[in-house]
PDB file of C-alpha atoms in Angstrom:
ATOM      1  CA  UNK A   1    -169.050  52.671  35.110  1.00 42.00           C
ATOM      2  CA  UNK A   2    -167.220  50.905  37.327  1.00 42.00           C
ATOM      3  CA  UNK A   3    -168.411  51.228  40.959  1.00 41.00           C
ATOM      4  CA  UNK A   4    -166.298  52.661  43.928  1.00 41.00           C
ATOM      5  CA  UNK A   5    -164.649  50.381  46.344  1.00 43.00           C
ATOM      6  CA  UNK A   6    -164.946  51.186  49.850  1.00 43.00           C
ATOM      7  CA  UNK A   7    -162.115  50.421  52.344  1.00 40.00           C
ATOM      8  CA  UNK A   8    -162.239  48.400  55.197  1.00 38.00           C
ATOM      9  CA  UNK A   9    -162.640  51.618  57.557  1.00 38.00           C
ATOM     10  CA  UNK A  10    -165.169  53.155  55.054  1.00 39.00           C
ATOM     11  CA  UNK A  11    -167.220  50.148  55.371  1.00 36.00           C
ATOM     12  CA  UNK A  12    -167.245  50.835  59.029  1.00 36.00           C
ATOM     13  CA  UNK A  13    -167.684  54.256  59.093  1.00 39.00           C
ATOM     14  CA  UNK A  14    -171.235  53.597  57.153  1.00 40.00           C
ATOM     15  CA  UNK A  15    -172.285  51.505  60.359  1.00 39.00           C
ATOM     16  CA  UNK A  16    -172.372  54.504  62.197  1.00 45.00           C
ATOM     17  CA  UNK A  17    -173.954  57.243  59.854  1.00 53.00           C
ATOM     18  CA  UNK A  18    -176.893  59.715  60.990  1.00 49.00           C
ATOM     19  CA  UNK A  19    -179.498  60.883  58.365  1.00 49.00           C
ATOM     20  CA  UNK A  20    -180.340  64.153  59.062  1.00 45.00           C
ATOM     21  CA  UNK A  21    -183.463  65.932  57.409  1.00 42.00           C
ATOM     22  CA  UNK A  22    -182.959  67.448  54.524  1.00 36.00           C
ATOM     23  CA  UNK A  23    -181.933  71.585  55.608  1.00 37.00           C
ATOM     24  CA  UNK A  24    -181.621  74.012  53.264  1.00 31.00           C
ATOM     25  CA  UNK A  25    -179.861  77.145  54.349  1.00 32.00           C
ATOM     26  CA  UNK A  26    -181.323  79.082  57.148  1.00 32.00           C
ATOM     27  CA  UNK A  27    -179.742  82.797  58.293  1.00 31.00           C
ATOM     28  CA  UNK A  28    -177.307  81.882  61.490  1.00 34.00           C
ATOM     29  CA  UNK A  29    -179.221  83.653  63.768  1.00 32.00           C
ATOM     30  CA  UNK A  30    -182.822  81.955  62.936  1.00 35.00           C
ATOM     31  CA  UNK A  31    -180.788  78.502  62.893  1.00 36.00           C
ATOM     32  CA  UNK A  32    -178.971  78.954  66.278  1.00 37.00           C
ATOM     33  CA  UNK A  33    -182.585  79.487  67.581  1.00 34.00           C
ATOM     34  CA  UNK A  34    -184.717  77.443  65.867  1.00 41.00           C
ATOM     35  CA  UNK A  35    -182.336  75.055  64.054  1.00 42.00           C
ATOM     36  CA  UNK A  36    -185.047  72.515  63.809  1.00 44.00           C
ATOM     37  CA  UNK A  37    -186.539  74.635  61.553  1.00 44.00           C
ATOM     38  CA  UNK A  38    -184.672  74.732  58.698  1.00 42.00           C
ATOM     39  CA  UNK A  39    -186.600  74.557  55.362  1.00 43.00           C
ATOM     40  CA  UNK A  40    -186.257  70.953  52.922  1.00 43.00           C
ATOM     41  CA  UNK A  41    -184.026  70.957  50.372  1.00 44.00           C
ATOM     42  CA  UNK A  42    -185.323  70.606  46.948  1.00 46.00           C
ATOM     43  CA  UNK A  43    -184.860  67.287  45.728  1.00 52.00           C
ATOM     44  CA  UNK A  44    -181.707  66.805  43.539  1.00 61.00           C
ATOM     45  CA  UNK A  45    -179.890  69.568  45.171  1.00 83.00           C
ATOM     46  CA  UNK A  46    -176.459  68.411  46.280  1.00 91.00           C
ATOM     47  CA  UNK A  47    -176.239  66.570  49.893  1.00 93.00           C
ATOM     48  CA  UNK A  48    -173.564  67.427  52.215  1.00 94.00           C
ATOM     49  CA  UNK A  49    -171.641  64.575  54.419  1.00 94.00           C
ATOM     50  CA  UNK A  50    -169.253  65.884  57.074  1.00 93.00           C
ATOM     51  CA  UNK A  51    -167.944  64.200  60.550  1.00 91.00           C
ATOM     52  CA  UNK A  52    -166.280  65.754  63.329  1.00 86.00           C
ATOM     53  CA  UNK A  53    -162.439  66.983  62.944  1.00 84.00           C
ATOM     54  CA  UNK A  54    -160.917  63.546  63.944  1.00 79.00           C
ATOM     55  CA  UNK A  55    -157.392  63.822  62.312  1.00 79.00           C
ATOM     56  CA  UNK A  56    -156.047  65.647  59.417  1.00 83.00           C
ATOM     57  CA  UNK A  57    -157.532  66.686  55.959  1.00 89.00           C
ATOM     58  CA  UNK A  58    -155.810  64.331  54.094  1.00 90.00           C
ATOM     59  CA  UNK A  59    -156.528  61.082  56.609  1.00 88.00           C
ATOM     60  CA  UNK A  60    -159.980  62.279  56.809  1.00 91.00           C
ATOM     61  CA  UNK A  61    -160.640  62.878  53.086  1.00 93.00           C
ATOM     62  CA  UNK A  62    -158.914  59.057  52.923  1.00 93.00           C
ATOM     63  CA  UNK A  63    -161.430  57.709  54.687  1.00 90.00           C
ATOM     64  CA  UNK A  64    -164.687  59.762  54.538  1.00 93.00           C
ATOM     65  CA  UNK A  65    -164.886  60.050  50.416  1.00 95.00           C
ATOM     66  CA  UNK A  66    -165.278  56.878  49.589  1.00 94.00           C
ATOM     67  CA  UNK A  67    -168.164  56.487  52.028  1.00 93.00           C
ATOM     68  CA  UNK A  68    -169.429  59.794  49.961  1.00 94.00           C
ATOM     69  CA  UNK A  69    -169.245  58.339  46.706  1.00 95.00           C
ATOM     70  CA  UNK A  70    -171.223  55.260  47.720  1.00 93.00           C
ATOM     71  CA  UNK A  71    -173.869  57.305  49.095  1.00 92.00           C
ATOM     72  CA  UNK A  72    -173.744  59.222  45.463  1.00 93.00           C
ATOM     73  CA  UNK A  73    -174.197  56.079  43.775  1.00 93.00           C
ATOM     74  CA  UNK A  74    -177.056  53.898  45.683  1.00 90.00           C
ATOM     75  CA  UNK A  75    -179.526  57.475  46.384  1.00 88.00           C
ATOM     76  CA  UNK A  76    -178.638  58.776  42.805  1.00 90.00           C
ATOM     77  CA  UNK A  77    -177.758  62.267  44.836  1.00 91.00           C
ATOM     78  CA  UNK A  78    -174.689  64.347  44.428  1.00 94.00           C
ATOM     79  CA  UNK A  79    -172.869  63.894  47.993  1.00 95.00           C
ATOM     80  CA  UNK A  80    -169.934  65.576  49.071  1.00 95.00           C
ATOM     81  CA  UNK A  81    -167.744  65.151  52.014  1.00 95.00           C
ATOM     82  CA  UNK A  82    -166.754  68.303  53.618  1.00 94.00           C
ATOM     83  CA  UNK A  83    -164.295  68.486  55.989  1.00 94.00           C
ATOM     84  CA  UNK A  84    -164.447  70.399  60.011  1.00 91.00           C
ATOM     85  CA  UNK A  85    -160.893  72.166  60.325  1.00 87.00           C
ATOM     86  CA  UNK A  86    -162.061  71.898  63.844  1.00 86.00           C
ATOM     87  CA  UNK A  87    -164.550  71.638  66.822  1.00 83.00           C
ATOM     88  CA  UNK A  88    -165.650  75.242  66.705  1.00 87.00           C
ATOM     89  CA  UNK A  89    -166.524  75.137  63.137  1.00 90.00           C
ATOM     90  CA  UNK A  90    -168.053  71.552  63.116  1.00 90.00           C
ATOM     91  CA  UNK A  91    -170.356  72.151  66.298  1.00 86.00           C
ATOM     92  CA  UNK A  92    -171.325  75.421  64.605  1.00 90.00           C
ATOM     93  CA  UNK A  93    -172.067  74.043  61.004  1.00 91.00           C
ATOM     94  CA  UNK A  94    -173.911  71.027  62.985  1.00 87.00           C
ATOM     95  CA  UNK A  95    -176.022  72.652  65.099  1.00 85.00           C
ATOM     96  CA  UNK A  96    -177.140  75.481  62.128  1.00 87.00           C
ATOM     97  CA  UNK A  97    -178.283  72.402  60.159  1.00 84.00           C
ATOM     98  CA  UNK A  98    -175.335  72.505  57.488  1.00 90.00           C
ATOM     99  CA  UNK A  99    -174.743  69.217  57.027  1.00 90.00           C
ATOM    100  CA  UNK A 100    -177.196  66.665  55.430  1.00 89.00           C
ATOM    101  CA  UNK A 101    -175.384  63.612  56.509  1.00 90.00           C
ATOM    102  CA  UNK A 102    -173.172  63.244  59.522  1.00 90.00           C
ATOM    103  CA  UNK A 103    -171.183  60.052  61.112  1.00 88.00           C
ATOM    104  CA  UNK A 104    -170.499  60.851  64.734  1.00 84.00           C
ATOM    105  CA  UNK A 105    -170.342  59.754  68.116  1.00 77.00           C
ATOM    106  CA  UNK A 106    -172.935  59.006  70.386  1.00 77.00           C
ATOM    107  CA  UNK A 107    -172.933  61.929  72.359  1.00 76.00           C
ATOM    108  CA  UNK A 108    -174.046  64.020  69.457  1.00 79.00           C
ATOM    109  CA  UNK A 109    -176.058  61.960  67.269  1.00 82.00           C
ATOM    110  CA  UNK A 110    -178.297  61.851  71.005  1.00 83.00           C
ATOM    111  CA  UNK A 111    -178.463  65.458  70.493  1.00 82.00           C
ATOM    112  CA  UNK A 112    -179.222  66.119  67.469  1.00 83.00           C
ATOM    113  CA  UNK A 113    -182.232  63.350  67.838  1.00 86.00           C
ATOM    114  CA  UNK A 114    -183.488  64.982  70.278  1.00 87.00           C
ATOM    115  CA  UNK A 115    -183.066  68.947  69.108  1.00 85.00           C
ATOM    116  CA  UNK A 116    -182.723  68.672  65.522  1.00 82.00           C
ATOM    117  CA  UNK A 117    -184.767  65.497  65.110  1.00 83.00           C
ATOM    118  CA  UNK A 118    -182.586  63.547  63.245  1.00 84.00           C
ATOM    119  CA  UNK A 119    -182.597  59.994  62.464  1.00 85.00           C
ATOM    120  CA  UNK A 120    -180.028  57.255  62.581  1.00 85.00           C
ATOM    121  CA  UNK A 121    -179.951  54.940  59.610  1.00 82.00           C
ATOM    122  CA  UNK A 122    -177.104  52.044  61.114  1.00 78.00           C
ATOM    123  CA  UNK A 123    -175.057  51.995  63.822  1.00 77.00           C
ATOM    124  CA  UNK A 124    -171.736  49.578  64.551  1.00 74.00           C
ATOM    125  CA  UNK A 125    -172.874  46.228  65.978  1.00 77.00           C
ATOM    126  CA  UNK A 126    -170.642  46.277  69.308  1.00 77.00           C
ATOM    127  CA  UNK A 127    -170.440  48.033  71.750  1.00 80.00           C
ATOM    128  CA  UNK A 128    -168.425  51.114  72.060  1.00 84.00           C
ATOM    129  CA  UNK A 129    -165.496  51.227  74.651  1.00 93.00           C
ATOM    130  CA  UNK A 130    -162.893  53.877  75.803  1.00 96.00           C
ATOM    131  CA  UNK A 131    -159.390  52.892  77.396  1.00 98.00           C
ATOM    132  CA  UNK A 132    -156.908  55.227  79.646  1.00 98.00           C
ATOM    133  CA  UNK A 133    -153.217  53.823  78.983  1.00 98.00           C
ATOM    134  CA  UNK A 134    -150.323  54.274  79.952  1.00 98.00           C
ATOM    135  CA  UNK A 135    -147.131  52.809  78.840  1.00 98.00           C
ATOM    136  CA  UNK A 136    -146.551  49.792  79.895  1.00 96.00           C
ATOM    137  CA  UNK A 137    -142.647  50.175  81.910  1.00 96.00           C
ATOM    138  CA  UNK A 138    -144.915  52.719  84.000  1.00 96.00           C
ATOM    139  CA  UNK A 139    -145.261  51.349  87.226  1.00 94.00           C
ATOM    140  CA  UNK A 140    -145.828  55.021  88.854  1.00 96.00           C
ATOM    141  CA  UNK A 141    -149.173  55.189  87.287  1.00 97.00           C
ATOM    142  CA  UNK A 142    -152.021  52.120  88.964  1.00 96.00           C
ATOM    143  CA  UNK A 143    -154.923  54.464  88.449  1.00 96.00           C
ATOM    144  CA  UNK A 144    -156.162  56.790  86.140  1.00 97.00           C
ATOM    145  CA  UNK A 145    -156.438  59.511  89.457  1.00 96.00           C
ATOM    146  CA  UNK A 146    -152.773  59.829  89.109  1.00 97.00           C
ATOM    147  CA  UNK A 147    -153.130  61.161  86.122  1.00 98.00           C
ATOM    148  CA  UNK A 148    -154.059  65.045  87.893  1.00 97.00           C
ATOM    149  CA  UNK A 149    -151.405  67.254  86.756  1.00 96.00           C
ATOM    150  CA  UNK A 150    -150.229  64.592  84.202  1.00 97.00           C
ATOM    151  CA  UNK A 151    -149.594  65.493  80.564  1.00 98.00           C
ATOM    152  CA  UNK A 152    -152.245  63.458  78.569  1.00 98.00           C
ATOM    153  CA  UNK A 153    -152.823  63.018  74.971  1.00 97.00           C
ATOM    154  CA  UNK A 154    -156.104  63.836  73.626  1.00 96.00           C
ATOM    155  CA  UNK A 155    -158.461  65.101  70.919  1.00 92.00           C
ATOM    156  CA  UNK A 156    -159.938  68.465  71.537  1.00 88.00           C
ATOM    157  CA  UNK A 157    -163.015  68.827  73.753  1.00 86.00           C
ATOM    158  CA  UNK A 158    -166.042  68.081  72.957  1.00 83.00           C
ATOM    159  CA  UNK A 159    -164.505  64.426  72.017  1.00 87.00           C
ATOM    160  CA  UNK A 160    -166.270  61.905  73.418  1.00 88.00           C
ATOM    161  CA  UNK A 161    -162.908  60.394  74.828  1.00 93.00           C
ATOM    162  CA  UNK A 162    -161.768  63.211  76.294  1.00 95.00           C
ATOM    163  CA  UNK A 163    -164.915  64.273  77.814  1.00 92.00           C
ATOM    164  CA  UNK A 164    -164.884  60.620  79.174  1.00 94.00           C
ATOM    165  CA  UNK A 165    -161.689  60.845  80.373  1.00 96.00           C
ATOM    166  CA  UNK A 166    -162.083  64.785  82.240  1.00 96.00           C
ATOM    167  CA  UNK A 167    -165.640  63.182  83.525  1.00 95.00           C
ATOM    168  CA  UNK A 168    -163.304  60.591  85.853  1.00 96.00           C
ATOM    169  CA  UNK A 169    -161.840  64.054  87.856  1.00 97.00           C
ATOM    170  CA  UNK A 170    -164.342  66.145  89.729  1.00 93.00           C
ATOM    171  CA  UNK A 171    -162.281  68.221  91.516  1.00 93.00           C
ATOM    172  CA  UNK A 172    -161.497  71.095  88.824  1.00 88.00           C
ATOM    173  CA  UNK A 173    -158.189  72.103  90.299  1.00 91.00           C
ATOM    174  CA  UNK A 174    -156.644  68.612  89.766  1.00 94.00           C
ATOM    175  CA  UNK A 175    -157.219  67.332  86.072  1.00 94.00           C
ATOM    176  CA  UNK A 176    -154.879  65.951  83.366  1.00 97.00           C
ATOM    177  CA  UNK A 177    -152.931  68.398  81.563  1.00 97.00           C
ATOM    178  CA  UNK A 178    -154.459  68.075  78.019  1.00 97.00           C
ATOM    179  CA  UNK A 179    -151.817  67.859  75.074  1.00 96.00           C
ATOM    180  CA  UNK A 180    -153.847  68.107  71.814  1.00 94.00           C
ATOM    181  CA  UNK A 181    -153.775  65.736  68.947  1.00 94.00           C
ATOM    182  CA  UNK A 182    -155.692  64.755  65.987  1.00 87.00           C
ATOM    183  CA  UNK A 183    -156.037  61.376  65.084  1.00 89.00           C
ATOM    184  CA  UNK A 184    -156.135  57.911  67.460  1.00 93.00           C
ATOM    185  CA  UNK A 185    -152.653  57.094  65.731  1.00 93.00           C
ATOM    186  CA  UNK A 186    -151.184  60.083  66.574  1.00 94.00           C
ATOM    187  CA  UNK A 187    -152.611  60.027  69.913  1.00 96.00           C
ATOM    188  CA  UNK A 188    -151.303  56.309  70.433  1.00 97.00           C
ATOM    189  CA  UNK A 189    -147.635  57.261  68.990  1.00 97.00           C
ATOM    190  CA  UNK A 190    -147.489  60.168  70.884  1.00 97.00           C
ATOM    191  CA  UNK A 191    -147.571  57.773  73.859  1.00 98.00           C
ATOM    192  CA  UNK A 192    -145.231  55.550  72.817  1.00 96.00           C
ATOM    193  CA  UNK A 193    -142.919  58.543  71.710  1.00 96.00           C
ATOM    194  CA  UNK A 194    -142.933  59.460  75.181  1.00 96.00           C
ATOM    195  CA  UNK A 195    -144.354  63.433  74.133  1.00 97.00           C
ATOM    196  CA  UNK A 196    -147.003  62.304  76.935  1.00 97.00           C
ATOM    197  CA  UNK A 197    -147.749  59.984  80.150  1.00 98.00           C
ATOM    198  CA  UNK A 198    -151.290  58.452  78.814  1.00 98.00           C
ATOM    199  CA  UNK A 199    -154.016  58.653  76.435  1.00 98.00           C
ATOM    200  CA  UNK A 200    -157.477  57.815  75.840  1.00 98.00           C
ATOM    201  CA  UNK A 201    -158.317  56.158  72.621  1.00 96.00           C
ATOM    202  CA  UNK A 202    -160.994  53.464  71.618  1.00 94.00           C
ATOM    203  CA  UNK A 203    -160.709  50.339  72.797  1.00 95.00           C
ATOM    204  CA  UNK A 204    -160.780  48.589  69.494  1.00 93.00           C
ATOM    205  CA  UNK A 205    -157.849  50.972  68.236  1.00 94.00           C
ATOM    206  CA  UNK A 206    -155.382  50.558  71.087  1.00 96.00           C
ATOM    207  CA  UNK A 207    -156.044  46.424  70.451  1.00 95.00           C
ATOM    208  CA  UNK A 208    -155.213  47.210  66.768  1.00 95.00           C
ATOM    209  CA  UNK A 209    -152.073  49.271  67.401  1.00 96.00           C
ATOM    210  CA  UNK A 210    -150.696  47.456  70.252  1.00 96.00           C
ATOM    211  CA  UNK A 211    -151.144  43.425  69.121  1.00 91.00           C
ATOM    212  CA  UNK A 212    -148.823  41.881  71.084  1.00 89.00           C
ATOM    213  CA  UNK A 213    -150.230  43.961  73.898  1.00 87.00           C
ATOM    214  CA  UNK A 214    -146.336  44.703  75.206  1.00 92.00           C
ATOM    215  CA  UNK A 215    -146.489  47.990  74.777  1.00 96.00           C
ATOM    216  CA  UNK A 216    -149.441  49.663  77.174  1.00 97.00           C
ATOM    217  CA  UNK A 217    -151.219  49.089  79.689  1.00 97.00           C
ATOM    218  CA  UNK A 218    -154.576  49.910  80.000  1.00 97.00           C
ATOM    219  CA  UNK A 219    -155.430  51.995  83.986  1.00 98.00           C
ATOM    220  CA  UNK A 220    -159.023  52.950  83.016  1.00 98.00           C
ATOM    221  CA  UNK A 221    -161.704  51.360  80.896  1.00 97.00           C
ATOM    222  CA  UNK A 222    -165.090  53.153  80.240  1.00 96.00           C
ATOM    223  CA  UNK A 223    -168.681  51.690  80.138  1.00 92.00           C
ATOM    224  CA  UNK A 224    -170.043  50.219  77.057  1.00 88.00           C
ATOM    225  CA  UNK A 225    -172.035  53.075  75.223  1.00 76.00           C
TER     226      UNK A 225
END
């Protein structure tokens, strides 16, 4: 049987995966409580993979199933990617122990170390950075402060971008005006498309969308998490 091949981005996506125990299913209300004490699940019983709602079914299923059928192969367990129509759902199904194996962000793999007591497995090697931009015939925007009352492109809240971006403006009655999107791409072409005055994207993904660099310009850049 011929093995799957993983995709550049698939391979990357495994650099970043969080184990979680092994949860069977617990009633909502004793899991919302006490979510660290979900019951085992019997061994062979089908694992579930999941991530947060980053783009679209079909871009998501692209890149998360091959990382599931891997896992199916080398732990000889049924996995299966399920996919988070959104953050509601996701933060729900994550914090009631639903999901057996989850790659995620920093922000909540911390949490669920600490509440759920999860464990990472891998992690990507560098660094991760955010970046405000801007197009780059902007001149009216030098700092990402003049951004308050500015349409931006974003993913929803609790995104780790976007929560790094809001966490820049501490007065609450001058913020960005946040345009939702799914997806980096779509957040980047959005920008370019002119639908919005800035977005906040990874650092690596604005460097692979914008090579010759001609095209943004960067007014904020996060530190390293």
């Amino acid at each position: 049987m011929k093995s799957p091949t993983l995709t550049n981005g698939a391979k990357l996506l495994l650099l970043s995966l969080t184990l979680l125990p092994w949860n069977a299913e617990a009633t909502e209300a004793q899991a919302a409580i006490h979510p660290q004490n979900a019951a085992p699940v019997i061994a062979g019983n089908t694992l579930i993979f999941s991530a947060p709602p980053r783009g679209a079914l079909a871009k998501e299923t692209e890149n998360y199933q091959p990382v599931a059928d891997f896992l199916t192969r080398v732990t000889g367990r049924k996995v299966v990617y399920q996919h988070s129509k959104d953050w509601l759902s996701y933060a729900r199904d994550m914090t009631q122990g639903k999901f057996d194996i989850v790659f995620d962000g920093p922000h909540f793999n911390g949490w669920r170390m600490e509440n759920l007591d999860h464990t990472p497995l891998v992690k990507l090697p560098e660094d991760f950075v955010f970046v405000v931009i801007v197009k780059a015939d902007n001149k009216s925007i030098q700092n990402i402060k003049q951004l308050a009352g500015r349409r931006i492109c974003a993913h929803a809240p609790p995104n780790l971008g976007t929560l790094t971006l809001l966490n820049q403006f501490d007065n609450p009655v001058r913020q960005p005006l946040i345009t939702t999107v799914k997806g980096w791409d779509k957040s980047y072409n959005s920008l370019v498309a002119g639908q919005c005055v800035a977005t906040v994207l990874p650092i690596k993904n604005m460097e692979k969308m914008d090579k010759g660099k001609n095209q943004t310009r960067v007014v904020f850049k996060s530190p390293a998490m």
